[in-house]
PDB file of C-alpha atoms in Angstrom:
ATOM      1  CA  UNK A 100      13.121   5.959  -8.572  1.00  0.00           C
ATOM      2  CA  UNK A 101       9.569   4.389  -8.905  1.00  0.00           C
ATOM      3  CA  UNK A 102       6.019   6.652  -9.126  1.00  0.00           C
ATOM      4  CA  UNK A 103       2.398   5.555 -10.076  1.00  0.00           C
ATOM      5  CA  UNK A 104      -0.010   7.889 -11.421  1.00  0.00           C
ATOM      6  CA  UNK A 105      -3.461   6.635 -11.430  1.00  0.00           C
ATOM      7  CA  UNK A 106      -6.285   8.926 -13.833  1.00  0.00           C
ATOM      8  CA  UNK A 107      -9.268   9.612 -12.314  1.00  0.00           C
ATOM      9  CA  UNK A 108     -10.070   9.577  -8.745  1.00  0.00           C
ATOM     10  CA  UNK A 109     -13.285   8.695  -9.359  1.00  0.00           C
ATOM     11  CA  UNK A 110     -14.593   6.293 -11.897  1.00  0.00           C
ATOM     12  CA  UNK A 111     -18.779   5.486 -11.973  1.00  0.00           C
ATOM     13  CA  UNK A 112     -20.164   2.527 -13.888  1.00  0.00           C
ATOM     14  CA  UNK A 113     -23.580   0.654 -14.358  1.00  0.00           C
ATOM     15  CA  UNK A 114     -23.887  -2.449 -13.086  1.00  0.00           C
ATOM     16  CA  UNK A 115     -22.777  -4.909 -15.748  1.00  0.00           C
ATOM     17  CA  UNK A 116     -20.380  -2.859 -17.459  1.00  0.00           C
ATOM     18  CA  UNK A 117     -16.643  -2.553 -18.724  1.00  0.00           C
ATOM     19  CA  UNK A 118     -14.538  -1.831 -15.494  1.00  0.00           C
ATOM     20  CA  UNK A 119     -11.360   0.064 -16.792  1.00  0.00           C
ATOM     21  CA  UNK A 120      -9.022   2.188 -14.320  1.00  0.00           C
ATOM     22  CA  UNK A 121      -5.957   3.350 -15.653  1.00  0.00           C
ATOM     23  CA  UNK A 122      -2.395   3.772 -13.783  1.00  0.00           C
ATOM     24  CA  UNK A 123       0.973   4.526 -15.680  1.00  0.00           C
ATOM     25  CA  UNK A 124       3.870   3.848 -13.827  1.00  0.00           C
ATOM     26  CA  UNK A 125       7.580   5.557 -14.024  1.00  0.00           C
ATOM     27  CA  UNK A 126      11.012   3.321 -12.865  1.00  0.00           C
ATOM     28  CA  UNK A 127      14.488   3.733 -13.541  1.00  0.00           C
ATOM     29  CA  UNK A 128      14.783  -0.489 -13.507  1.00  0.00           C
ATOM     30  CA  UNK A 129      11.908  -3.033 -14.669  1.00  0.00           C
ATOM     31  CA  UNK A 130       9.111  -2.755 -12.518  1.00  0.00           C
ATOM     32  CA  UNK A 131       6.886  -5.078 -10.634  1.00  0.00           C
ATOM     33  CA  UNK A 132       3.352  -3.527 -10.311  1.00  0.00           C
ATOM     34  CA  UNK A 133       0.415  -4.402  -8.201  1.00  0.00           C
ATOM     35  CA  UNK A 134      -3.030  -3.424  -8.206  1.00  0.00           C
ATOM     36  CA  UNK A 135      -4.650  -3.715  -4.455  1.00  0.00           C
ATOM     37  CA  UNK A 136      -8.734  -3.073  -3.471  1.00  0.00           C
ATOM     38  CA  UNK A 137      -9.341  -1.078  -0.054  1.00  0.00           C
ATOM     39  CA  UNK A 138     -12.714  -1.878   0.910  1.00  0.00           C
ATOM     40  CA  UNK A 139     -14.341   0.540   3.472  1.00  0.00           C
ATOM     41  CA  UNK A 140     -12.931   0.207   6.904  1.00  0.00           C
ATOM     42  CA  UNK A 141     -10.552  -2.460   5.892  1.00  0.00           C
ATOM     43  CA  UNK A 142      -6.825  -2.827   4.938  1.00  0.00           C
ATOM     44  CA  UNK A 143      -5.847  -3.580   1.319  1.00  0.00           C
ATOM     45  CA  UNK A 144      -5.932  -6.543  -0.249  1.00  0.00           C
ATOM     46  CA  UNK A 145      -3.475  -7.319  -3.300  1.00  0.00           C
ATOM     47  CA  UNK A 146      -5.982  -8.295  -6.297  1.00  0.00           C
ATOM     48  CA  UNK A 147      -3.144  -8.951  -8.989  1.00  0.00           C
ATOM     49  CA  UNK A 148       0.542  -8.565  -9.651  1.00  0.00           C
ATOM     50  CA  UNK A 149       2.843  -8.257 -12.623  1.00  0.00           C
ATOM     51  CA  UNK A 150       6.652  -9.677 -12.080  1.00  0.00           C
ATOM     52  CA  UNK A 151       8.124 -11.041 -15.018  1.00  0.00           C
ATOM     53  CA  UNK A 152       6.622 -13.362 -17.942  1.00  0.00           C
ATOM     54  CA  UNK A 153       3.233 -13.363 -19.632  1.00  0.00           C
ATOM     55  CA  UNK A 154       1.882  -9.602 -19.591  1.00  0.00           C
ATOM     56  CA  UNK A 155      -1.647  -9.901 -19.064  1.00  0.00           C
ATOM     57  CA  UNK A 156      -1.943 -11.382 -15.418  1.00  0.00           C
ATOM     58  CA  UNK A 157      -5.231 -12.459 -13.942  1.00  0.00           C
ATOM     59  CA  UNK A 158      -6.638 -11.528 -10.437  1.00  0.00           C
ATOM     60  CA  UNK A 159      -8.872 -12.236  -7.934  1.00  0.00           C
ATOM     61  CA  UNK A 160     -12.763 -11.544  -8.298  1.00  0.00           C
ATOM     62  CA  UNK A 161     -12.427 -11.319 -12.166  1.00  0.00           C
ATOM     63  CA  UNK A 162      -9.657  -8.631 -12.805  1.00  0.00           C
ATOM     64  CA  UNK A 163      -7.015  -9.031 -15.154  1.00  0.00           C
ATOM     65  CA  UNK A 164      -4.557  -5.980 -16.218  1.00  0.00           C
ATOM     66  CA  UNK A 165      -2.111  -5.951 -18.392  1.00  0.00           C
ATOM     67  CA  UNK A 166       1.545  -4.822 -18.298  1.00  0.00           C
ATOM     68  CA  UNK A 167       2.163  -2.854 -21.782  1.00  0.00           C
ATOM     69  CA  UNK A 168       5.924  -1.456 -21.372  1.00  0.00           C
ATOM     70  CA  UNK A 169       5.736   0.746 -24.425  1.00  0.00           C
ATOM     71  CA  UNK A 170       3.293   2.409 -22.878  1.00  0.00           C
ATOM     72  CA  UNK A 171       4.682   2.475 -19.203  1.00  0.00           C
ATOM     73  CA  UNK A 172       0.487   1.381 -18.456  1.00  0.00           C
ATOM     74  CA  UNK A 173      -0.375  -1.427 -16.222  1.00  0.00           C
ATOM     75  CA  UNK A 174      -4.202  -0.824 -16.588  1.00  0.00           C
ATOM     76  CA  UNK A 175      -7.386  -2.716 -14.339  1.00  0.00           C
ATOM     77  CA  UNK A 176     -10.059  -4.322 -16.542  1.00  0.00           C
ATOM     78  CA  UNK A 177     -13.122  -5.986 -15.508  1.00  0.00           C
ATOM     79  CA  UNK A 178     -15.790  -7.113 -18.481  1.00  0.00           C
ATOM     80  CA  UNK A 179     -18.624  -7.132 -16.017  1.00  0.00           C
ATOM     81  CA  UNK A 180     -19.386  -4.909 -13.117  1.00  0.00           C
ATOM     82  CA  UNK A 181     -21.020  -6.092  -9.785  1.00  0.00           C
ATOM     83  CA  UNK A 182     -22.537  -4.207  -7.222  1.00  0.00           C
ATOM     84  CA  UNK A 183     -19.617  -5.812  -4.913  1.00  0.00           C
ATOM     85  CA  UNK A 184     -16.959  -4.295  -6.482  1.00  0.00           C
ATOM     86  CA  UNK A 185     -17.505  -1.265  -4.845  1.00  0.00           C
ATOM     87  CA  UNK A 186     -14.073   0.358  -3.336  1.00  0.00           C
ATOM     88  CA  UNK A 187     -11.023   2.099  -3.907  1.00  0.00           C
ATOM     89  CA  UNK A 188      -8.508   0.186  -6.327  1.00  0.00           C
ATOM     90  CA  UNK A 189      -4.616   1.545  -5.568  1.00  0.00           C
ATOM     91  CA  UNK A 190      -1.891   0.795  -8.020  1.00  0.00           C
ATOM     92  CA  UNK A 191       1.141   0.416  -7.229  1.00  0.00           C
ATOM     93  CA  UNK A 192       5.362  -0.222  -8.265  1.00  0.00           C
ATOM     94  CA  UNK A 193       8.074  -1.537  -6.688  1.00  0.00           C
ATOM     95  CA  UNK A 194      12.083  -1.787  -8.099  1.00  0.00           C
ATOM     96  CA  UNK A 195      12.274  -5.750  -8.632  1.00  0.00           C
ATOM     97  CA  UNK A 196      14.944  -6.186  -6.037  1.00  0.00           C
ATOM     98  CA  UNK A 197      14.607  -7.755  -2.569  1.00  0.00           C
ATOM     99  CA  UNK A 198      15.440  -4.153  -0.786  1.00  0.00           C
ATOM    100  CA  UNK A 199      12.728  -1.996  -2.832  1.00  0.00           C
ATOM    101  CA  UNK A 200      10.372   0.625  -1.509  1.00  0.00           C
ATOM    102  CA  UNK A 201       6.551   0.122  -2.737  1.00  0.00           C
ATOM    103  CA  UNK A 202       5.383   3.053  -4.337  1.00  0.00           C
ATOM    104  CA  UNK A 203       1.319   3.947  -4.134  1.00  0.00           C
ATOM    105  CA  UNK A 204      -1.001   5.781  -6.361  1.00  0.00           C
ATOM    106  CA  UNK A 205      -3.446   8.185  -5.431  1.00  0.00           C
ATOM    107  CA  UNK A 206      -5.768   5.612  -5.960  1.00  0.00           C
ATOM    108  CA  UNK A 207      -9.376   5.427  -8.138  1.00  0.00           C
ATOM    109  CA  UNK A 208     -12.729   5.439  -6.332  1.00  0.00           C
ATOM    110  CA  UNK A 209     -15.194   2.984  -8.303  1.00  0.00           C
ATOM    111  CA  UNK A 210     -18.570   3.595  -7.586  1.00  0.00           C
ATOM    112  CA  UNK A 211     -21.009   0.361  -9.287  1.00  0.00           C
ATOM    113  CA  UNK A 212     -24.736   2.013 -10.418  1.00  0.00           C
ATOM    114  CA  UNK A 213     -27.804  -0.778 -10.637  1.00  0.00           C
TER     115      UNK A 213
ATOM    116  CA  UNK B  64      -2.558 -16.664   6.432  1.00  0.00           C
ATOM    117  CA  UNK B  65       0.003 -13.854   6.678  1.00  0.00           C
ATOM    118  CA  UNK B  66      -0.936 -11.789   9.700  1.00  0.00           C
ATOM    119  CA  UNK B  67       0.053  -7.926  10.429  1.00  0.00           C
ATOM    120  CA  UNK B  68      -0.724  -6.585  12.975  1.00  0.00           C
ATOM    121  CA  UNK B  69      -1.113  -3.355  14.287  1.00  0.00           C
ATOM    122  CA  UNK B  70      -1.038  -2.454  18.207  1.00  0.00           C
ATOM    123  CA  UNK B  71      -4.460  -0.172  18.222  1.00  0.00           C
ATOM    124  CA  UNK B  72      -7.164   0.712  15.494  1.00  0.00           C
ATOM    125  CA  UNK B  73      -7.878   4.031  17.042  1.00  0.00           C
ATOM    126  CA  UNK B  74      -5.941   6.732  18.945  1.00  0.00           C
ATOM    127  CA  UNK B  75      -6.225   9.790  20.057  1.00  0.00           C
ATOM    128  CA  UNK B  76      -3.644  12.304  21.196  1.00  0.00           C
ATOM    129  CA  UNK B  77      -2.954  15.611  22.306  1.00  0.00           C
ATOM    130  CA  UNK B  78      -0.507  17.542  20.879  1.00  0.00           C
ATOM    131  CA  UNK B  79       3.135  17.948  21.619  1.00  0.00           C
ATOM    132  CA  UNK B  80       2.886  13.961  22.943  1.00  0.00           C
ATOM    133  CA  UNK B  81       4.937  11.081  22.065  1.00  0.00           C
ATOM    134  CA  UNK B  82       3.066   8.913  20.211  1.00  0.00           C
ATOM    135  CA  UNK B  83       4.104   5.046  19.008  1.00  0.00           C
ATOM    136  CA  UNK B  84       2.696   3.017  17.056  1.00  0.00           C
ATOM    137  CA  UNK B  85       3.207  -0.481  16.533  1.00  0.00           C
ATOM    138  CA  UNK B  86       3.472  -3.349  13.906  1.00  0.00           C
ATOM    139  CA  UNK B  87       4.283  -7.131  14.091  1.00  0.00           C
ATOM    140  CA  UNK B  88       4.059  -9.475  11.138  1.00  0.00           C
ATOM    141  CA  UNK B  89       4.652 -13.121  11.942  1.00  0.00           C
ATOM    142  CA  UNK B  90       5.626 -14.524   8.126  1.00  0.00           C
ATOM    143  CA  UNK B  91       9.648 -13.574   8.473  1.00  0.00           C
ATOM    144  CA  UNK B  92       9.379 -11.043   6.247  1.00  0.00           C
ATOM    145  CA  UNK B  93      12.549  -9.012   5.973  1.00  0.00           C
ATOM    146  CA  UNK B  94      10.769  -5.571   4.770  1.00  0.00           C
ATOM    147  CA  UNK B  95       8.572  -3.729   6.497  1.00  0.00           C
ATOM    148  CA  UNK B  96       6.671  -0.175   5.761  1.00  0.00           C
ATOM    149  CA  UNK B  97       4.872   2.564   6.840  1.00  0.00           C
ATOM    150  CA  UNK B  98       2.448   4.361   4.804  1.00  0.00           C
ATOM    151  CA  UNK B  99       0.041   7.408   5.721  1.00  0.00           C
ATOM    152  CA  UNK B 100      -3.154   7.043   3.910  1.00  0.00           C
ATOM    153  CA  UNK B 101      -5.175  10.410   3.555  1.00  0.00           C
ATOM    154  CA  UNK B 102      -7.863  11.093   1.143  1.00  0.00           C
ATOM    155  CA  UNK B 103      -6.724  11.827  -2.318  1.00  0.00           C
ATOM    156  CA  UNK B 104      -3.450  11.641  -1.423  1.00  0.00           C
ATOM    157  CA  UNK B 105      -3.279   8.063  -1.659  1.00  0.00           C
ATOM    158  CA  UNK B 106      -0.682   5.747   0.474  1.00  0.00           C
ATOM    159  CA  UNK B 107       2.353   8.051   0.605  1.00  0.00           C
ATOM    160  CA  UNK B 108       5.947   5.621   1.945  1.00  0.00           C
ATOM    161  CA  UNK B 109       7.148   7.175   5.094  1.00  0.00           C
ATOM    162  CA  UNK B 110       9.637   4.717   6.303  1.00  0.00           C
ATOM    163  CA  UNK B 111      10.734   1.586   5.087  1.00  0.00           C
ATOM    164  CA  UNK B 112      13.095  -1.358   6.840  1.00  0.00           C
ATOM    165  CA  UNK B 113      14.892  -3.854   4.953  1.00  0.00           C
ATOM    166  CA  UNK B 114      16.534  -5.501   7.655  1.00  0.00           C
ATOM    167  CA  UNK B 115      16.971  -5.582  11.590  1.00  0.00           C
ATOM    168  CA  UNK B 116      17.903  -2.036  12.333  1.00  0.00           C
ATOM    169  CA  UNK B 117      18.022  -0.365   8.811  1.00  0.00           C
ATOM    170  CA  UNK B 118      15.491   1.875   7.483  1.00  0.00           C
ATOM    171  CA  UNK B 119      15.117   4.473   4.356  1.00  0.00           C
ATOM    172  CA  UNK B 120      13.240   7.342   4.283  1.00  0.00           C
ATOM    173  CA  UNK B 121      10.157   7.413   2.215  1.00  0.00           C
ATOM    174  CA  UNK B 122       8.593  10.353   0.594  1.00  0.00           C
ATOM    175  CA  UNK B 123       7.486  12.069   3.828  1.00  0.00           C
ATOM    176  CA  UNK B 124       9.543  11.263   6.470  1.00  0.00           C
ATOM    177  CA  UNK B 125       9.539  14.636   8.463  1.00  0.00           C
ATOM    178  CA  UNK B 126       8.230  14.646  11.926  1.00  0.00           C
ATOM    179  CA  UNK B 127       8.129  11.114  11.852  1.00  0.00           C
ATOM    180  CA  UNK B 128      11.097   7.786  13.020  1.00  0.00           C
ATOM    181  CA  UNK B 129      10.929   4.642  13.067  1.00  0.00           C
ATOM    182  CA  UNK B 130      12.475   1.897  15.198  1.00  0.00           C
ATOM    183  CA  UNK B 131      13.084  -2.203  13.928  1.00  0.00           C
ATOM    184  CA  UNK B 132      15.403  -4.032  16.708  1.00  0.00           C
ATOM    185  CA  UNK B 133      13.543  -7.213  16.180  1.00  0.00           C
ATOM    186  CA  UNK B 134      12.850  -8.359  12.447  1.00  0.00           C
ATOM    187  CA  UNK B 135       9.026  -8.763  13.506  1.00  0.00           C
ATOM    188  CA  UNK B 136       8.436  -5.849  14.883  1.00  0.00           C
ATOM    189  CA  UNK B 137       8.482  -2.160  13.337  1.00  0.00           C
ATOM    190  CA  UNK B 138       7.679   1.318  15.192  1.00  0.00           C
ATOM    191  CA  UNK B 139       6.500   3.713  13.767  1.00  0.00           C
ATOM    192  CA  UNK B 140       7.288   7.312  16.046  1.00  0.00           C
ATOM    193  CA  UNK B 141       5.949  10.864  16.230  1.00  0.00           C
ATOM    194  CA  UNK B 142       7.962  12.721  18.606  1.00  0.00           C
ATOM    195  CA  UNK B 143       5.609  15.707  19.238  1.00  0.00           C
ATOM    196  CA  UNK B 144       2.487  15.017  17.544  1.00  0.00           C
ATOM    197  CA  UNK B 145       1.019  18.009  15.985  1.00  0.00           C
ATOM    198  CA  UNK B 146      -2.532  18.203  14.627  1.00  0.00           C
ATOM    199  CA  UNK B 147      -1.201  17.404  10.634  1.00  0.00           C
ATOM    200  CA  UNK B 148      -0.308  14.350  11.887  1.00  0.00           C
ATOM    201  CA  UNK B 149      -4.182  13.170  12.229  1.00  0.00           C
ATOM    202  CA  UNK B 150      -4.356  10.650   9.373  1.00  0.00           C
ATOM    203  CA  UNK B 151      -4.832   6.857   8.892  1.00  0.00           C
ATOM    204  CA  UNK B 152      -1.349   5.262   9.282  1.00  0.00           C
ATOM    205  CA  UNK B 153      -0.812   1.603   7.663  1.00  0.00           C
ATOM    206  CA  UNK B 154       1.898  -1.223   8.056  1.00  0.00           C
ATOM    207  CA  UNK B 155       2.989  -3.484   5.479  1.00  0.00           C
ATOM    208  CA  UNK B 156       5.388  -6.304   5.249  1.00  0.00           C
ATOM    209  CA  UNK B 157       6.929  -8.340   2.414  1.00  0.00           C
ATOM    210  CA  UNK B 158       9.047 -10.763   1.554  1.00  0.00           C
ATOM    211  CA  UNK B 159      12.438 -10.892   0.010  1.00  0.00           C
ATOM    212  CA  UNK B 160      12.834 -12.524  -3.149  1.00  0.00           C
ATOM    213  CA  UNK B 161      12.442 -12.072  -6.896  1.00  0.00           C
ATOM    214  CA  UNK B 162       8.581 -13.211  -7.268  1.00  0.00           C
ATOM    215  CA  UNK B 163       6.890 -12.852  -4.008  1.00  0.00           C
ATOM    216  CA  UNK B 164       7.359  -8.932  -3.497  1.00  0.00           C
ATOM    217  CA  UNK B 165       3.838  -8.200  -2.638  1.00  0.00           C
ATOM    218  CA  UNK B 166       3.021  -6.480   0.821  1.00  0.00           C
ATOM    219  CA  UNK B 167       0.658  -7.720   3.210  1.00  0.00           C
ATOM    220  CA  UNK B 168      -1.118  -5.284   5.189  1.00  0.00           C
ATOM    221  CA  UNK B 169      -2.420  -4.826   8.664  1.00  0.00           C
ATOM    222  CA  UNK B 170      -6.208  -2.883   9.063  1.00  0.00           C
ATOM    223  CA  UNK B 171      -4.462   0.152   9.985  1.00  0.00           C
ATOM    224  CA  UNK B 172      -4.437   2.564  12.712  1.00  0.00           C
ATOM    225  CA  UNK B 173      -6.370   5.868  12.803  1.00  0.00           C
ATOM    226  CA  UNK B 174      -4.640   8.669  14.441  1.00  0.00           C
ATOM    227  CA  UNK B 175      -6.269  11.550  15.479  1.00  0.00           C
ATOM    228  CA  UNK B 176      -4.004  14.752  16.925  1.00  0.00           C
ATOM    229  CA  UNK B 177      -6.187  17.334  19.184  1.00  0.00           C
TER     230      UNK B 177
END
């Protein structure tokens, strides 16, 4: 069985700044892991996966996370805020095999300040 | 462009009806979901559909079916809405195979129970 838990449901940064939202993940098999955006009003958008190989996977709109199994993390990063990135950022796991369920976080509001 | 789609962005419904919602992908995607998104809840799995006419139960399947006879097409089914059922209810698809597991979303359909 797969879960996501995703800290803080609400992360506020200035404009310009580090972008980190954390999600820890629990499965029974190696995962794959996904982080997807929401924007307001819209469906969600996949921003980055993690399947197998390198551990530190790049994104869209200049997210990268990186899959640490150690620490069961698969963490967003972002060196530079912008106003645009604005939304709610859902992690989330599936099994690996063809037949899996994807499994959701709670999900992390970001708020951008200017 | 991978398209979802979902049959209405808005309902409303009185209580105690038959509601159905519905979901076509045109990729060939083999599974299919549906998630219930309410506010810090996250997206919580209700159904998923592997194939033509087989389906697992999410994590809150209660008060809720589904129906896939055709692989593009997966219904979602309340069969005597109630007013707990008033939430934003979103369809994903994704392919089978070992690197290209992501889902694929449709804009999602807001249901409203009165």
């Amino acid at each position: 069985a797969q879960s996501v838990t995703q800290l803080g449901s609400h992360v506020s940064v200035s404009e310009g700044a580090l972008v980190l939202l954390r999600c820890n993940y629990s499965s029974s098999v190696p995962p794959y892991l996904f982080w997807y955006v929401q924007y307001p009003n819209q469906g969600l958008q996949l921003l980055l996966k993690y399947t197998t190989g390198a551990t530190l996977v790049k994104g869209i709109n200049g997210f990268e996370a990186e899959f640490k199994k150690s620490e069961t993390s698969f963490h967003l990063t972002k060196p530079s805020a912008h106003m645009s990135d604005a939304a709610e950022y859902f992690c989330a796991v599936s099994g690996g095999s063809s037949a899996s369920k994807i499994i959701f976080g709670s999900g992390t509001r970001l708020s951008i300040r200017p | 462009d991978v398209k979802v789609t979902q049959s209405s962005r808005y309902l409303v419904k009185r209580t105690g009806e038959k509601v159905f919602l519905e979901c076509v992908q045109d990729m060939d995607h083999e599974n299919m979901f549906w998630y219930r998104q309410d506010p810090g809840l996250g997206l919580r799995l209700i159904y998923f559909s592997y194939d033509v006419k087989m389906k697992e139960k999410g994590d809150i399947p209660e008060g809720y079916s589904v129906s896939r006879e055709k692989k593009e097409r997966f219904s979602l089914i309340l069969e005597s809405a109630s007013t707990n059922q008033t939430s934003m209810y979103l369809c994903a698809s994704s392919f089978w195979g070992t690197l290209n597991t992501e889902a694929f979303f449709g804009q999602g359909t807001r249901l409203t129970v009165v």
